[in-house]
GROMACS .gro file of C-alpha atoms in nm:
model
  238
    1UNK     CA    1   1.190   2.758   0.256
    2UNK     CA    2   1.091   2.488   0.484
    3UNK     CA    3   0.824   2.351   0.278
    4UNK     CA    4   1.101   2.322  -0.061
    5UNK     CA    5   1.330   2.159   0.201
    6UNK     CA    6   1.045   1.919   0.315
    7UNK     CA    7   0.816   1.838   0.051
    8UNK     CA    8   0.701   1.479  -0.082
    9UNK     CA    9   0.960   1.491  -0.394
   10UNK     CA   10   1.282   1.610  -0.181
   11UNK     CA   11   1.105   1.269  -0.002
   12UNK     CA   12   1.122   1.022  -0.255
   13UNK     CA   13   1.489   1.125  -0.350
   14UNK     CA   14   1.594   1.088   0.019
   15UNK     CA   15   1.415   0.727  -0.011
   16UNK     CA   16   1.546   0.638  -0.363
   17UNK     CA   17   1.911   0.714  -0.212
   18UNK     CA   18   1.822   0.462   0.105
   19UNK     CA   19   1.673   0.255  -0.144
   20UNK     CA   20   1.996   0.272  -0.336
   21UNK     CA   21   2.259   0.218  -0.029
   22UNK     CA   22   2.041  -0.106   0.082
   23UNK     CA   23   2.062  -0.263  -0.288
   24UNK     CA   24   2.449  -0.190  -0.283
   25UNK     CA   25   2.530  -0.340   0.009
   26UNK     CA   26   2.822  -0.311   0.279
   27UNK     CA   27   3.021  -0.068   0.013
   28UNK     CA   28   2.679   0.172   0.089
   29UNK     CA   29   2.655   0.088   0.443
   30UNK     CA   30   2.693   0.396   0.608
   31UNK     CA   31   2.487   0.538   0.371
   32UNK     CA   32   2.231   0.366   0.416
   33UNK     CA   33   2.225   0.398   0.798
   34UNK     CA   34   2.243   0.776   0.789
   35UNK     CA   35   1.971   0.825   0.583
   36UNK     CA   36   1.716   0.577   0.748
   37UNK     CA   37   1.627   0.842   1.036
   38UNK     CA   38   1.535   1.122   0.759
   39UNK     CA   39   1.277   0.927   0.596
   40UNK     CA   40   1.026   0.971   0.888
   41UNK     CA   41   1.145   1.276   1.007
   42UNK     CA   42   1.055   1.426   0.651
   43UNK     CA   43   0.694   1.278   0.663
   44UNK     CA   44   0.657   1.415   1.027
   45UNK     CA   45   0.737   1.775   0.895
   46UNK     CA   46   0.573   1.740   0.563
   47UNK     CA   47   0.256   1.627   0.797
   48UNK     CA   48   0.282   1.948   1.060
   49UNK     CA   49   0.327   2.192   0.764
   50UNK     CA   50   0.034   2.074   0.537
   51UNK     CA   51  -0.257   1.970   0.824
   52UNK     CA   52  -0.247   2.295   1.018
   53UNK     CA   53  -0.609   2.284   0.923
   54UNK     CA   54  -0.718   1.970   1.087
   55UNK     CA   55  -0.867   1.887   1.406
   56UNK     CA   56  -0.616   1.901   1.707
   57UNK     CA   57  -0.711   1.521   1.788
   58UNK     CA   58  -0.656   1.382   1.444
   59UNK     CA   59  -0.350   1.601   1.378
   60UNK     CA   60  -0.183   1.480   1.704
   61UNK     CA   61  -0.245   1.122   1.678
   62UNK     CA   62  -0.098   1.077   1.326
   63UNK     CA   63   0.202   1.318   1.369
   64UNK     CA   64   0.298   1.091   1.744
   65UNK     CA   65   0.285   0.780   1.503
   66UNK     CA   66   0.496   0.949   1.237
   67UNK     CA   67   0.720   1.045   1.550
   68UNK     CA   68   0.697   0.686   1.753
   69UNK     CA   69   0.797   0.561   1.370
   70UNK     CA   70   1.076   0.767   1.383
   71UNK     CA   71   1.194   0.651   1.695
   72UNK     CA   72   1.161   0.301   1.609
   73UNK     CA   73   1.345   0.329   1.326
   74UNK     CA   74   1.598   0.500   1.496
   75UNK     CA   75   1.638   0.208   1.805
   76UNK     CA   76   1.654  -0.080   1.515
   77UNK     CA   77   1.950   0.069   1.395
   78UNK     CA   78   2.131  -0.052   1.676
   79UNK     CA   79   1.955  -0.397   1.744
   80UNK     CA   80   2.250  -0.631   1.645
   81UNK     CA   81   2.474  -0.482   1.894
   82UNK     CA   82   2.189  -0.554   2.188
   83UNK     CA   83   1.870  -0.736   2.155
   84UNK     CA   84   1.736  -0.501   2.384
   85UNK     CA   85   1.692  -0.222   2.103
   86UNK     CA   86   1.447  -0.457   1.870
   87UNK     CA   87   1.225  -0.468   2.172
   88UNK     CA   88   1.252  -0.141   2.220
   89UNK     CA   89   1.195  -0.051   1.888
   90UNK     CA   90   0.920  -0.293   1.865
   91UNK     CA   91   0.708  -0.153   2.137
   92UNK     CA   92   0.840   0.229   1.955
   93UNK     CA   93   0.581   0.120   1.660
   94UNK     CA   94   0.316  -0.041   1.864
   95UNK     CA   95   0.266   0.296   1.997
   96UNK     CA   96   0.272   0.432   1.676
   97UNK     CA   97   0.020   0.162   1.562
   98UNK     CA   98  -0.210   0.266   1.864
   99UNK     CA   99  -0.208   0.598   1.781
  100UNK     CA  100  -0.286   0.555   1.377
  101UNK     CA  101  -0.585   0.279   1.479
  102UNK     CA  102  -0.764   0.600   1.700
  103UNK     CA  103  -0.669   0.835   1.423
  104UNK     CA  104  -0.894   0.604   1.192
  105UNK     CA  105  -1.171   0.641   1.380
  106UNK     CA  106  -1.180   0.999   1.395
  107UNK     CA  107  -1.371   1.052   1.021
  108UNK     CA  108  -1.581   1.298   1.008
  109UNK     CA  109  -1.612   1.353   0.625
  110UNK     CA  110  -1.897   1.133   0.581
  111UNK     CA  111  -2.088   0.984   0.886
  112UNK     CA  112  -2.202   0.613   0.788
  113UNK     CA  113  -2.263   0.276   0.953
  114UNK     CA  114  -1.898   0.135   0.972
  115UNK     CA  115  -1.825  -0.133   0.715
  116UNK     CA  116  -1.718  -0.404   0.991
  117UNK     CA  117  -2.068  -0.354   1.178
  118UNK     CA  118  -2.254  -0.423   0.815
  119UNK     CA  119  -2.014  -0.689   0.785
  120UNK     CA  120  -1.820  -0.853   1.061
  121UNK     CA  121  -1.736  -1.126   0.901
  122UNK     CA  122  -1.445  -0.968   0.701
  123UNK     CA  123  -1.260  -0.902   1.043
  124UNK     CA  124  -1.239  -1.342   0.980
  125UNK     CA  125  -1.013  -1.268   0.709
  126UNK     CA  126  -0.772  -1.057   0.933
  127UNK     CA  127  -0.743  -1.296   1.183
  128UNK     CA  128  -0.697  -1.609   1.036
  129UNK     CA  129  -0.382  -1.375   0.836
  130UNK     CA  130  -0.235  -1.354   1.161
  131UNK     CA  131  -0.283  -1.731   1.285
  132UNK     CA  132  -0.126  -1.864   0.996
  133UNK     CA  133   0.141  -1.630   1.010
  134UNK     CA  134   0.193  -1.715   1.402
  135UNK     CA  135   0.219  -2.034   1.336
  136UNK     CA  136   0.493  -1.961   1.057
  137UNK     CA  137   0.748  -1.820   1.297
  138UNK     CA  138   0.623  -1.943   1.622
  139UNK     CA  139   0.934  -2.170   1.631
  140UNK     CA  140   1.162  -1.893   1.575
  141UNK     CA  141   0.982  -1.637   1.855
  142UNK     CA  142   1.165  -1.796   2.204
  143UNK     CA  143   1.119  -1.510   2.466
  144UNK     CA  144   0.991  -1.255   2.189
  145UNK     CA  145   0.635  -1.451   2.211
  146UNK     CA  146   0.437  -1.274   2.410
  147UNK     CA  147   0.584  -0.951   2.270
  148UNK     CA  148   0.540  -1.042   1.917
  149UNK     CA  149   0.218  -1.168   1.928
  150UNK     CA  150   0.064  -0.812   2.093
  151UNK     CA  151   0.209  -0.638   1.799
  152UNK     CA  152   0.075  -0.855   1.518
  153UNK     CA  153  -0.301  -0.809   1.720
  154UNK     CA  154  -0.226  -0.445   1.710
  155UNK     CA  155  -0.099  -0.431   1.367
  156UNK     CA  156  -0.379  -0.643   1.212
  157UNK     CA  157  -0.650  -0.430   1.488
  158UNK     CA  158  -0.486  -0.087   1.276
  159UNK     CA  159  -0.533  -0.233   0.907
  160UNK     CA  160  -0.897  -0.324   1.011
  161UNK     CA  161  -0.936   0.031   1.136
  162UNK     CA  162  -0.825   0.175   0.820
  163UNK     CA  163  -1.045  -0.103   0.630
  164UNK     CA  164  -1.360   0.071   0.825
  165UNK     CA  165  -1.252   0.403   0.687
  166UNK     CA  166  -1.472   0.307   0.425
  167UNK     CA  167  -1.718   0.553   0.277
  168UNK     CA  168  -1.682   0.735   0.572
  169UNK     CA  169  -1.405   0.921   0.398
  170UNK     CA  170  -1.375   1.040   0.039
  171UNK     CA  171  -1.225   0.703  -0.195
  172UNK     CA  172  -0.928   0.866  -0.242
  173UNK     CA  173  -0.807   0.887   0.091
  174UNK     CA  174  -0.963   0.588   0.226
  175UNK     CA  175  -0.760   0.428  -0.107
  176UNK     CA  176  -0.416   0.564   0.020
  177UNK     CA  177  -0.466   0.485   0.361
  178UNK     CA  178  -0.576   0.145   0.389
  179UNK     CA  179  -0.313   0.041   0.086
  180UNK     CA  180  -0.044   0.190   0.329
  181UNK     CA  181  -0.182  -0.087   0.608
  182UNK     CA  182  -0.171  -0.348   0.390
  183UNK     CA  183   0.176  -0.234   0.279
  184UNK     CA  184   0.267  -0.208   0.666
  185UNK     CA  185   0.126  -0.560   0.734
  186UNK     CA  186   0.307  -0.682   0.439
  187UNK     CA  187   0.649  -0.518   0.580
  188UNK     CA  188   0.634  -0.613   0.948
  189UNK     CA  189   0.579  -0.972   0.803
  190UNK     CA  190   0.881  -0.988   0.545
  191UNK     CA  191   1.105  -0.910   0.900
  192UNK     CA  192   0.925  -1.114   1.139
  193UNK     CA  193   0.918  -1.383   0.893
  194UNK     CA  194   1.331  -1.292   0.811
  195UNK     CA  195   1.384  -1.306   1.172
  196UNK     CA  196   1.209  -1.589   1.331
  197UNK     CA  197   1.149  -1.786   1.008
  198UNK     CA  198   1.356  -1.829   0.734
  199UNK     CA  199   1.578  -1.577   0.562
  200UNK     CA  200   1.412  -1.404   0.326
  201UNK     CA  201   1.593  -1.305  -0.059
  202UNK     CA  202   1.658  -0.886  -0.034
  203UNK     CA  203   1.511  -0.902   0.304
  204UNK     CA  204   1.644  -0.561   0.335
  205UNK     CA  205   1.532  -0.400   0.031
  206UNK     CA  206   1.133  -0.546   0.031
  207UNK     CA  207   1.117  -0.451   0.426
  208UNK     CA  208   1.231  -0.108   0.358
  209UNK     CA  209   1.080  -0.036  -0.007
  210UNK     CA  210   0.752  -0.203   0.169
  211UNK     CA  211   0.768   0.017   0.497
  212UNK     CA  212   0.853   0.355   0.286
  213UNK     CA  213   0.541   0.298   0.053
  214UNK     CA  214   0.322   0.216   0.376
  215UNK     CA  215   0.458   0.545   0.543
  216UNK     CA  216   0.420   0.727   0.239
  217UNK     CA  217   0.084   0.644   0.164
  218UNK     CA  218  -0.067   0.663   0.498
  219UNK     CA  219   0.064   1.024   0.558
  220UNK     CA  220  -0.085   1.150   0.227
  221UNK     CA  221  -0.423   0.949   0.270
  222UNK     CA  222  -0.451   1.152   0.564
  223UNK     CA  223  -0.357   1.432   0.467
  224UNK     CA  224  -0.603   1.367   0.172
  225UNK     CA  225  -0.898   1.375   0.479
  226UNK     CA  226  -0.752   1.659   0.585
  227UNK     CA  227  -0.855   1.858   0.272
  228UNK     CA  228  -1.149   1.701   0.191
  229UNK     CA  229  -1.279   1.797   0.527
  230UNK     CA  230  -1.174   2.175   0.484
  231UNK     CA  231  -1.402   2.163   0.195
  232UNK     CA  232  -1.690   2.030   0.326
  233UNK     CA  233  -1.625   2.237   0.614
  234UNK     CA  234  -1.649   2.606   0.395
  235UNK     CA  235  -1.991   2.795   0.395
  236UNK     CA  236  -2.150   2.819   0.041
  237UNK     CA  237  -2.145   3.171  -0.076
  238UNK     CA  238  -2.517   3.336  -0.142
   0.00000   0.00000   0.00000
């Protein structure tokens, strides 16, 4: 029963419907508020129901950042009635960033020399993304500096951690995963960019549609390790 209720389609409909409220405005308002906290709760319970197989480590990490996701998305609900809850929900998905970055390194599928050891030099890449972007809003950031700039570091430290997933994973899930950091990078900079920039056209819409795809992806990439692992992990039969 639970796994009908909570599956990946029963997903997509909830998201399509938030999708939906967002495009139509304040007429869909309340809609669209309501179902914001179901997206991530879904994922958490898909993620607990299908990954009972995985190691206790990995399986925690990635269900507290579905969870700390959760919660942020929950606390940003509320951030134009107190500037208090965007800081609060900010440091929500730092945590959750924190804990997906140590999930990363926990690949076990197929033990190599990390990518970013062979070649360090793509780590350049990374950061010069996030000193052009600070440089973008720095105008905009007031008090929110300090705080702002540990997340980006953390958010671009998380994508690089999924980036080193590679070949130490099968393709597929290293594909999912580190497409659902770029789609999280590419999220987190649509709002900071909306809020301490310049507005942004459908702000609302890209963040979200963004932010769902990077959720989305990340939870079945890993997921995707899960599996793969279980296989390698079965004796051959005589």
């Amino acid at each position: 029963m639970i796994s009908s209720i909570f599956s990946f389609r029963s997903f997509f409909i909830v998201a399509a419907i938030h999708l939906a409220a967002i495009a139509g405005g304040e007429t869909l308002q309340v809609l669209a508020i309501l179902s914001k906290p179901l997206l991530l709760l879904m994922l958490t319970i898909i993620f607990f129901t299908q990954s009972r197989s995985a190691l206790p480590a990995f399986r925690n990490l990635v269900g507290s950042a579905l969870m700390f996701s959760w919660a942020g998305d929950v606390l940003l609900l509320f951030q134009e009635k107190d500037a208090d809850f965007f800081l609060a929900g900010l440091i929500s998905f730092l945590a959750a960033h924190v804990c997906y970055l140590l999930a990363f390194n926990i690949t076990s599928v197929h033990p190599a020399k990390t990518l970013l050891r062979q070649k360090p030099w793509i780590a350049l890449l990374f950061i010069g993304y996030g000193v052009l972007f600070f440089f973008l809003i720095r105008n905009g950031l007031g008090n929110m500096l300090l705080p702002v700039m540990t997340y980006m570091a953390v958010i671009l430290f998380m994508a690089l951690n999924a980036l080193n997933r590679f070949r130490r994973v099968d393709t597929g899930s290293f594909s999912l995963v580190f497409g659902g950091a770029l789609c999280f990078l590419l999220s987190d900079s649509l709002l900071a960019c909306n809020k301490f920039a310049a507005p942004v056209p459908m702000a609302g819409l890209l963040i979200m549609l963004t932010y769902i795809a990077a959720q989305y992806l990340i939870t079945k990439g890993c997921l995707q390790q899960i599996a793969a692992a279980s296989i390698h992990a079965r004796p051959v039969s005589a």
